[in-house]
Coordinates of C-alpha atoms in Angstrom, one line a residue:
X1 CA -0.1 0.0 0.2
X2 CA 1.4 3.4 -0.8
X3 CA 1.9 5.5 1.8
X4 CA 3.9 8.9 2.6
X5 CA 6.4 9.1 5.4
X6 CA 7.8 12.3 6.8
X7 CA 11.9 12.4 6.6
X8 CA 12.1 12.2 10.6
X9 CA 15.5 10.6 9.6
X10 CA 17.2 13.7 8.0
X11 CA 18.5 15.0 11.4
X12 CA 19.1 18.0 11.6
X13 CA 22.3 18.2 14.0
X14 CA 24.1 16.8 10.7
X15 CA 22.6 18.7 8.7
X16 CA 22.4 22.3 10.7
X17 CA 20.8 24.4 8.5
X18 CA 18.1 21.9 7.4
X19 CA 15.1 23.1 9.2
X20 CA 16.2 27.0 7.7
X21 CA 17.0 26.3 4.6
X22 CA 13.2 24.4 4.1
X23 CA 11.6 27.5 5.1
X24 CA 13.7 30.1 3.2
X25 CA 12.6 28.0 0.1
X26 CA 9.2 27.9 1.2
X27 CA 9.1 31.4 1.5
X28 CA 10.7 31.7 -1.4
X29 CA 8.1 30.5 -3.7
X30 CA 6.2 32.0 -5.5
X31 CA 2.9 31.2 -7.1
X32 CA 3.5 30.5 -10.6
X33 CA 7.0 30.7 -11.2
X34 CA 10.3 28.6 -12.5
X35 CA 11.8 26.3 -10.0
X36 CA 15.3 28.3 -9.0
X37 CA 17.7 25.5 -9.9
X38 CA 16.4 23.0 -11.5
X39 CA 14.4 20.0 -11.3
X40 CA 15.8 16.0 -10.9
X41 CA 14.2 12.6 -12.3
X42 CA 16.2 9.6 -11.4
X43 CA 15.1 6.5 -13.6
X44 CA 16.7 3.7 -11.9
X45 CA 16.6 0.2 -13.8
X46 CA 18.0 -3.0 -11.9
X47 CA 19.8 -5.8 -13.3
X48 CA 20.7 -3.2 -15.9
X49 CA 23.3 -4.3 -18.3
X50 CA 25.3 -2.3 -20.5
X51 CA 25.6 -3.6 -23.2
X52 CA 22.1 -4.8 -23.7
X53 CA 21.2 -1.0 -25.1
X54 CA 21.3 0.3 -28.2
X55 CA 23.6 3.4 -26.9
X56 CA 25.9 0.9 -25.7
X57 CA 25.8 -1.1 -28.7
X58 CA 23.2 -3.4 -28.4
X59 CA 21.8 -4.7 -32.2
X60 CA 18.5 -5.9 -30.5
X61 CA 15.3 -3.2 -30.8
X62 CA 15.5 -3.4 -26.7
X63 CA 15.4 0.4 -26.1
X64 CA 14.4 2.5 -28.6
X65 CA 13.1 4.9 -26.0
X66 CA 16.7 5.4 -24.0
X67 CA 18.4 5.0 -27.4
X68 CA 16.1 8.2 -28.5
X69 CA 16.7 9.8 -25.2
X70 CA 20.1 9.4 -25.0
X71 CA 20.6 12.0 -28.4
X72 CA 20.2 14.4 -26.2
X73 CA 22.2 13.7 -23.1
X74 CA 25.8 12.7 -21.7
X75 CA 26.4 9.1 -22.5
X76 CA 28.8 7.7 -20.1
X77 CA 30.2 4.8 -21.7
X78 CA 32.5 3.0 -19.2
X79 CA 30.8 3.4 -15.0
X80 CA 32.0 0.9 -13.0
X81 CA 29.4 0.0 -9.9
X82 CA 30.6 0.2 -6.7
X83 CA 28.5 -3.5 -5.7
X84 CA 26.6 -5.8 -7.9
X85 CA 23.9 -5.8 -6.1
X86 CA 20.4 -3.7 -4.9
X87 CA 21.7 -2.9 -1.8
X88 CA 24.7 -1.9 -1.8
X89 CA 24.5 -0.4 -4.5
X90 CA 21.8 2.0 -4.8
X91 CA 22.7 2.8 -1.2
X92 CA 26.4 3.9 -2.9
X93 CA 24.8 6.2 -6.2
X94 CA 22.7 8.2 -2.8
X95 CA 25.5 8.5 -0.3
X96 CA 28.3 9.0 -3.2
X97 CA 30.2 6.3 -0.1
X98 CA 31.5 2.6 -1.1
X99 CA 30.4 -0.5 0.6
X100 CA 32.8 -1.1 3.4
X101 CA 31.8 2.8 4.3
X102 CA 28.1 2.0 4.5
X103 CA 28.2 -1.3 5.9
X104 CA 25.4 -2.5 3.8
X105 CA 26.6 -5.7 3.4
X106 CA 23.6 -8.1 4.0
X107 CA 19.8 -8.7 2.9
X108 CA 19.2 -7.3 6.6
X109 CA 21.3 -4.4 6.2
X110 CA 19.3 -0.8 6.6
X111 CA 22.3 2.2 5.1
X112 CA 22.4 3.8 8.6
X113 CA 20.4 7.5 9.4
X114 CA 23.1 9.2 9.9
X115 CA 24.3 8.6 6.0
X116 CA 23.3 11.8 4.8
X117 CA 21.8 11.0 1.2
X118 CA 21.0 13.1 -2.1
X119 CA 17.3 13.0 -1.1
X120 CA 18.2 14.6 2.2
X121 CA 20.9 17.2 0.7
X122 CA 17.9 18.2 -2.2
X123 CA 15.2 18.4 1.2
X124 CA 17.4 21.1 3.0
X125 CA 16.9 23.1 0.0
X126 CA 13.7 23.1 -0.4
X127 CA 13.0 19.9 -2.5
X128 CA 10.3 18.2 -2.9
X129 CA 10.5 14.9 -2.5
X130 CA 9.4 11.7 -3.8
X131 CA 9.6 8.3 -5.0
X132 CA 7.8 5.4 -6.3
X133 CA 9.5 2.0 -6.5
X134 CA 9.6 -1.6 -6.7
X135 CA 12.1 -3.3 -4.9
X136 CA 12.4 -5.2 -1.6
X137 CA 16.0 -3.5 -1.2
X138 CA 14.4 -0.5 -2.2
X139 CA 12.3 0.0 1.1
X140 CA 11.9 1.6 4.5
X141 CA 13.5 -1.4 6.1
X142 CA 16.6 -0.6 4.1
X143 CA 16.8 2.6 4.8
X144 CA 16.8 3.8 1.3
X145 CA 13.5 6.2 2.7
X146 CA 16.0 8.9 4.2
X147 CA 14.9 12.5 2.9
X148 CA 11.2 10.9 1.0
X149 CA 8.6 13.1 1.8
X150 CA 6.0 11.1 -0.6
X151 CA 7.6 7.6 0.1
X152 CA 5.5 4.0 -1.9
X153 CA 7.6 1.0 -1.8
X154 CA 5.0 -1.4 -1.5
X155 CA 6.0 -4.3 -3.4
X156 CA 5.3 -8.1 -4.3
X157 CA 7.3 -10.3 -6.6
X158 CA 4.4 -11.5 -9.2
X159 CA 5.2 -15.1 -8.7
X160 CA 4.5 -15.1 -4.9
X161 CA 1.5 -12.1 -4.9
X162 CA 0.5 -11.4 -8.3
X163 CA -2.2 -9.5 -7.7
X164 CA 0.2 -7.1 -5.8
X165 CA 3.1 -7.0 -8.7
X166 CA 4.4 -4.2 -9.5
X167 CA 5.2 -4.3 -12.9
X168 CA 7.1 -1.2 -15.3
X169 CA 3.6 0.3 -16.2
X170 CA 2.9 0.6 -12.3
X171 CA 5.8 2.3 -11.3
X172 CA 5.4 5.2 -14.6
X173 CA 1.8 5.0 -14.2
X174 CA 3.0 6.8 -10.4
X175 CA 5.2 8.1 -11.8
X176 CA 3.2 10.5 -14.7
X177 CA 0.8 11.3 -11.8
X178 CA 3.4 13.1 -9.7
X179 CA 5.0 15.2 -12.5
X180 CA 0.8 15.7 -13.5
X181 CA 0.2 17.2 -9.8
X182 CA 3.3 19.1 -10.3
X183 CA 2.5 20.7 -12.9
X184 CA -1.0 21.7 -12.0
X185 CA 0.2 23.4 -8.9
X186 CA 3.5 25.2 -10.7
X187 CA 4.1 26.6 -6.8
X188 CA 7.8 27.1 -8.3
X189 CA 9.5 24.4 -5.9
X190 CA 11.6 22.3 -7.6
X191 CA 11.2 18.4 -6.8
X192 CA 13.1 15.4 -6.7
X193 CA 11.4 11.9 -7.9
X194 CA 12.7 8.3 -8.0
X195 CA 11.7 5.7 -10.2
X196 CA 13.3 2.6 -9.2
X197 CA 11.7 -0.2 -12.5
X198 CA 12.9 -4.1 -11.4
X199 CA 11.2 -6.2 -14.0
X200 CA 14.8 -7.0 -15.5
X201 CA 15.3 -9.0 -12.6
X202 CA 15.5 -12.5 -12.4
X203 CA 12.8 -15.1 -12.9
X204 CA 12.4 -13.7 -16.3
X205 CA 8.6 -13.0 -17.7
X206 CA 7.3 -13.1 -20.5
X207 CA 6.3 -8.7 -21.0
X208 CA 3.1 -9.2 -23.5
X209 CA 3.1 -6.6 -27.2
X210 CA 7.3 -7.1 -26.9
X211 CA 9.0 -11.0 -25.5
X212 CA 7.5 -11.8 -29.1
X213 CA 10.1 -10.3 -30.8
X214 CA 12.7 -11.6 -29.0
X215 CA 11.9 -15.1 -28.8
X216 CA 12.3 -17.7 -31.3
X217 CA 11.3 -21.6 -31.2
X218 CA 14.7 -22.8 -32.3
X219 CA 17.0 -21.3 -29.4
X220 CA 19.0 -22.9 -26.8
X221 CA 17.6 -22.2 -23.6
X222 CA 20.6 -20.1 -22.6
X223 CA 19.3 -18.2 -25.3
X224 CA 15.5 -18.0 -24.0
X225 CA 16.3 -16.6 -21.0
X226 CA 18.4 -13.7 -22.5
X227 CA 15.3 -13.3 -24.8
X228 CA 13.2 -12.9 -21.7
X229 CA 15.4 -10.5 -20.2
X230 CA 15.8 -8.4 -24.1
X231 CA 12.1 -8.8 -23.4
X232 CA 11.6 -7.7 -19.9
X233 CA 13.9 -4.5 -21.2
X234 CA 11.7 -3.2 -23.9
X235 CA 8.0 -3.5 -21.5
X236 CA 10.2 -1.0 -19.4
X237 CA 12.0 1.2 -22.3
X238 CA 8.9 2.3 -23.3
X239 CA 7.9 2.8 -19.5
X240 CA 10.9 5.3 -19.6
X241 CA 9.3 6.8 -22.7
X242 CA 6.3 7.3 -21.5
X243 CA 7.6 9.3 -18.3
X244 CA 9.7 11.1 -20.4
X245 CA 7.2 11.9 -22.4
X246 CA 5.4 12.8 -19.7
X247 CA 7.4 15.4 -18.5
X248 CA 7.5 16.8 -21.7
X249 CA 3.5 17.3 -22.0
X250 CA 3.6 19.1 -18.3
X251 CA 6.1 21.0 -19.8
X252 CA 8.4 20.5 -17.2
X253 CA 11.0 18.9 -19.5
X254 CA 13.7 22.2 -20.0
X255 CA 13.9 22.9 -16.3
X256 CA 14.5 18.9 -15.1
X257 CA 17.4 17.2 -14.8
X258 CA 16.9 13.3 -15.7
X259 CA 19.4 10.4 -14.6
X260 CA 19.0 6.8 -15.9
X261 CA 21.0 4.8 -14.3
X262 CA 21.3 0.8 -13.2
X263 CA 22.5 -0.8 -10.2
X264 CA 24.5 -3.3 -11.5
X265 CA 23.9 -5.9 -14.4
X266 CA 23.4 -9.2 -14.9
X267 CA 25.2 -12.7 -15.3
X268 CA 24.4 -15.4 -18.4
X269 CA 27.4 -17.9 -18.2
X270 CA 29.5 -16.0 -19.4
X271 CA 31.8 -17.5 -16.2
X272 CA 29.5 -20.1 -15.6
X273 CA 27.7 -18.8 -13.2
X274 CA 23.6 -16.6 -13.4
X275 CA 22.3 -14.0 -12.0
X276 CA 24.4 -11.2 -9.9
X277 CA 26.3 -10.7 -6.8
X278 CA 29.2 -12.9 -6.6
X279 CA 31.6 -11.8 -8.9
X280 CA 33.2 -8.7 -9.9
X281 CA 33.3 -8.9 -13.4
X282 CA 31.7 -6.7 -16.3
X283 CA 28.6 -8.0 -17.0
X284 CA 27.7 -7.3 -13.4
X285 CA 29.7 -3.9 -12.1
X286 CA 29.5 -2.1 -15.7
X287 CA 26.3 -0.2 -16.1
X288 CA 24.9 2.5 -17.8
X289 CA 24.9 6.0 -17.1
X290 CA 23.0 8.9 -19.2
X291 CA 22.3 12.8 -17.8
X292 CA 20.7 15.4 -19.6
X293 CA 20.1 18.7 -18.0
X294 CA 19.3 21.7 -19.0
X295 CA 21.7 24.1 -20.9
X296 CA 24.6 21.0 -20.7
X297 CA 25.3 19.8 -24.9
X298 CA 25.0 16.2 -25.4
X299 CA 28.0 14.0 -25.9
X300 CA 29.6 10.0 -25.1
X301 CA 31.9 10.1 -22.5
X302 CA 34.6 7.6 -22.8
X303 CA 36.6 8.6 -19.1
X304 CA 36.3 5.5 -17.3
X305 CA 33.9 7.0 -14.3
X306 CA 32.2 5.7 -11.3
X307 CA 28.4 5.5 -10.1
X308 CA 29.8 6.8 -6.8
X309 CA 30.1 10.2 -9.3
X310 CA 26.6 10.1 -9.9
X311 CA 25.6 12.3 -6.5
X312 CA 28.5 15.2 -6.4
X313 CA 28.4 15.6 -10.5
X314 CA 24.0 16.3 -9.3
X315 CA 25.2 18.5 -6.5
X316 CA 27.5 20.6 -9.2
X317 CA 25.1 21.1 -12.0
X318 CA 22.7 22.0 -9.2
X319 CA 25.0 24.2 -7.4
X320 CA 25.1 23.1 -3.7
X321 CA 28.2 21.5 -1.4
X322 CA 29.1 17.7 -2.0
X323 CA 28.8 16.3 1.4
X324 CA 32.5 15.3 3.0
X325 CA 31.6 11.9 2.8
X326 CA 31.0 11.8 -0.8
X327 CA 34.0 9.2 -2.0
X328 CA 32.9 10.2 -5.8
X329 CA 33.5 13.4 -7.6
X330 CA 32.2 15.6 -9.6
X331 CA 32.4 14.0 -13.4
X332 CA 31.1 18.1 -15.2
X333 CA 34.2 19.0 -16.0
X334 CA 34.3 16.0 -18.5
X335 CA 31.6 17.3 -20.4
X336 CA 32.2 21.0 -20.5
X337 CA 35.9 20.8 -21.3
X338 CA 37.1 21.9 -18.1
X339 CA 40.5 20.7 -16.8
X340 CA 40.7 17.6 -14.4
X341 CA 43.2 15.8 -14.0
X342 CA 41.5 12.8 -11.3
X343 CA 42.1 9.6 -11.5
X344 CA 38.5 7.8 -11.0
X345 CA 39.9 4.1 -9.9
X346 CA 36.6 2.3 -9.1
X347 CA 36.5 -0.4 -6.2
X348 CA 34.0 -2.9 -5.9
X349 CA 33.3 -5.2 -3.3
X350 CA 30.4 -7.8 -2.6
X351 CA 30.1 -10.0 0.5
X352 CA 26.5 -11.9 -1.4
X353 CA 27.4 -15.2 0.5
X354 CA 30.4 -16.8 2.2
X355 CA 31.7 -17.8 -1.4
X356 CA 31.5 -14.8 -2.7
X357 CA 33.5 -12.6 -0.6
X358 CA 35.3 -10.2 -2.9
X359 CA 36.9 -7.2 -3.7
X360 CA 38.7 -5.0 -6.7
X361 CA 39.5 -2.7 -8.7
X362 CA 39.3 -1.0 -11.3
X363 CA 41.9 1.4 -13.0
X364 CA 42.3 1.8 -17.1
X365 CA 42.9 -1.4 -18.8
X366 CA 43.7 -3.1 -15.5
X367 CA 41.2 -4.9 -13.0
X368 CA 42.9 -6.7 -10.0
X369 CA 39.7 -8.5 -8.0
X370 CA 41.0 -10.7 -4.5
X371 CA 39.0 -13.0 -2.2
X372 CA 38.9 -12.0 0.7
X373 CA 42.4 -13.7 2.1
X374 CA 43.2 -15.4 -1.2
X375 CA 45.3 -14.8 -4.2
X376 CA 44.5 -11.8 -6.5
X377 CA 43.9 -11.8 -10.0
X378 CA 44.6 -9.4 -12.9
X379 CA 42.9 -9.2 -15.8
X380 CA 44.2 -6.8 -18.9
X381 CA 41.0 -5.3 -20.2
X382 CA 42.4 -4.4 -23.0
X383 CA 43.0 -7.3 -24.2
X384 CA 40.5 -8.9 -23.0
X385 CA 37.6 -7.0 -22.2
X386 CA 36.0 -11.0 -21.3
X387 CA 37.9 -11.3 -18.8
X388 CA 38.6 -14.7 -19.6
X389 CA 42.2 -14.9 -18.7
X390 CA 44.3 -14.0 -15.7
X391 CA 47.4 -12.5 -16.0
X392 CA 48.3 -12.0 -12.6
X393 CA 51.6 -14.1 -13.1
X394 CA 52.6 -12.1 -16.4
X395 CA 52.2 -8.6 -14.0
X396 CA 53.5 -9.2 -10.8
X397 CA 54.3 -5.2 -11.2
X398 CA 51.3 -4.5 -12.1
X399 CA 49.6 -7.5 -9.1
X400 CA 51.7 -5.3 -6.4
X401 CA 50.8 -1.2 -7.6
X402 CA 46.5 -2.5 -7.5
X403 CA 47.2 -4.3 -4.1
X404 CA 48.3 -0.6 -2.5
X405 CA 46.0 1.1 -4.2
X406 CA 43.5 -1.4 -2.8
X407 CA 44.7 -1.5 0.4
X408 CA 45.1 2.6 0.0
X409 CA 41.3 2.2 -1.0
X410 CA 39.7 0.5 1.5
X411 CA 41.4 2.5 4.6
X412 CA 40.4 5.8 3.2
X413 CA 36.3 3.7 3.3
X414 CA 36.7 2.5 6.7
X415 CA 38.0 5.5 8.1
X416 CA 35.3 7.7 6.0
X417 CA 33.0 4.9 8.1
X418 CA 34.3 5.9 11.7
X419 CA 32.5 9.0 11.2
X420 CA 28.9 7.0 10.9
X421 CA 26.9 5.1 12.7
X422 CA 25.9 1.2 11.1
X423 CA 22.7 0.1 11.8
X424 CA 22.8 -3.5 12.6
X425 CA 21.3 -6.7 10.2
X426 CA 18.0 -7.8 11.2
X427 CA 16.6 -11.2 10.5
X428 CA 14.5 -10.8 8.2
X429 CA 10.4 -12.0 8.9
X430 CA 9.2 -15.4 6.8
X431 CA 7.0 -12.8 4.7
X432 CA 9.9 -11.6 3.1
X433 CA 12.0 -14.6 3.0
X434 CA 9.4 -15.9 1.1
X435 CA 10.0 -13.0 -1.7
X436 CA 13.8 -13.3 -1.7
X437 CA 13.6 -16.9 -2.6
X438 CA 11.1 -16.1 -5.1
X439 CA 13.8 -13.2 -6.7
X440 CA 16.8 -15.7 -6.6
X441 CA 18.2 -14.8 -3.3
X442 CA 18.8 -17.8 -1.6
X443 CA 21.3 -19.6 1.1
X444 CA 22.9 -17.6 4.3
X445 CA 22.7 -14.6 4.2
X446 CA 26.1 -12.8 3.7

């Protein structure tokens, strides 16, 4: 059931200006005016590999609406997620922190209230904040509601509770309703709307009107799964297009930053496994990230960037300060031509299960992955983009250098973590465990 949450989790003591900023922003709002700052439409799509979108090279017609949107936007071609599953990945996107800092390791984790989210930062500067989401990890149980005045986190897995299932059309309807209401009010108050589309997540189901374009009776079992996956991407793409159309029809597009991003990707036996969360290979850690902002010319960025860079980038575009907790850095210089000498080395981590406890770094052509307590593996992405051959034995100097880099990044993340509280892991009730099992999250909690 949809609900309104008053953001009591927002702590004025750690963000002293929050009440004053809200009061000033409210008093400054006219009855019919352009927002003092752009609105933000934040679209996240679950389990979406970058290479399954046309704008990232997919030859199948999975994403005509997203591809069209990308032609007028900044497309980041090489984005590394901080984690290969939803909760830590979304916590990183909203706080610009790595998992070692935010502590979202397991199914029962919760982002602690001591962290400041993008939503809280915008609320403190007078934004109305709302979201419509569809994932068990995006609920109030896991802490991502911080700063949202309107938080609709109803979720039910279709095969467990089909009557309450939240498919992409339902999420889009909720987003469109919000946009129409904001256009009707026209009070000059900027807003943040987060929509999280779940559909591409396993297990993959037929999306009528879309899946049939990809199915072929001659395809083997693996390709059939890919066909279903692509069908769900296409269905989500259609609903994203409806939201973008509604933004235009409401007259809000010219004053709104739109970002489209995935939390993580998905494996299809490239390295012997399926799903996500248990490895750090590119099929689960390379994500799409596309940004359209008023006054910013369309371009494509080939430089390696990180998901943790999104929050500082949005704040830079909004001319707001970035909090000290942020491990990322603004990407604005990359698409405005300003000098930027920052090396954007990415830290990637997972503890999805006792057998999947990995940490790694990605820096340019090299990627180092180290099992906790084990020997590191090294991949040369320029020669082996599929990460099929461990070349650690051939390049010991790179292993040493990147291991030192990994240790430095982990130490920095641990140091940042000391400034925050960390909510204890909580046991999941049976009803939630049933939903998780239906989604493929089985076995011992990390």
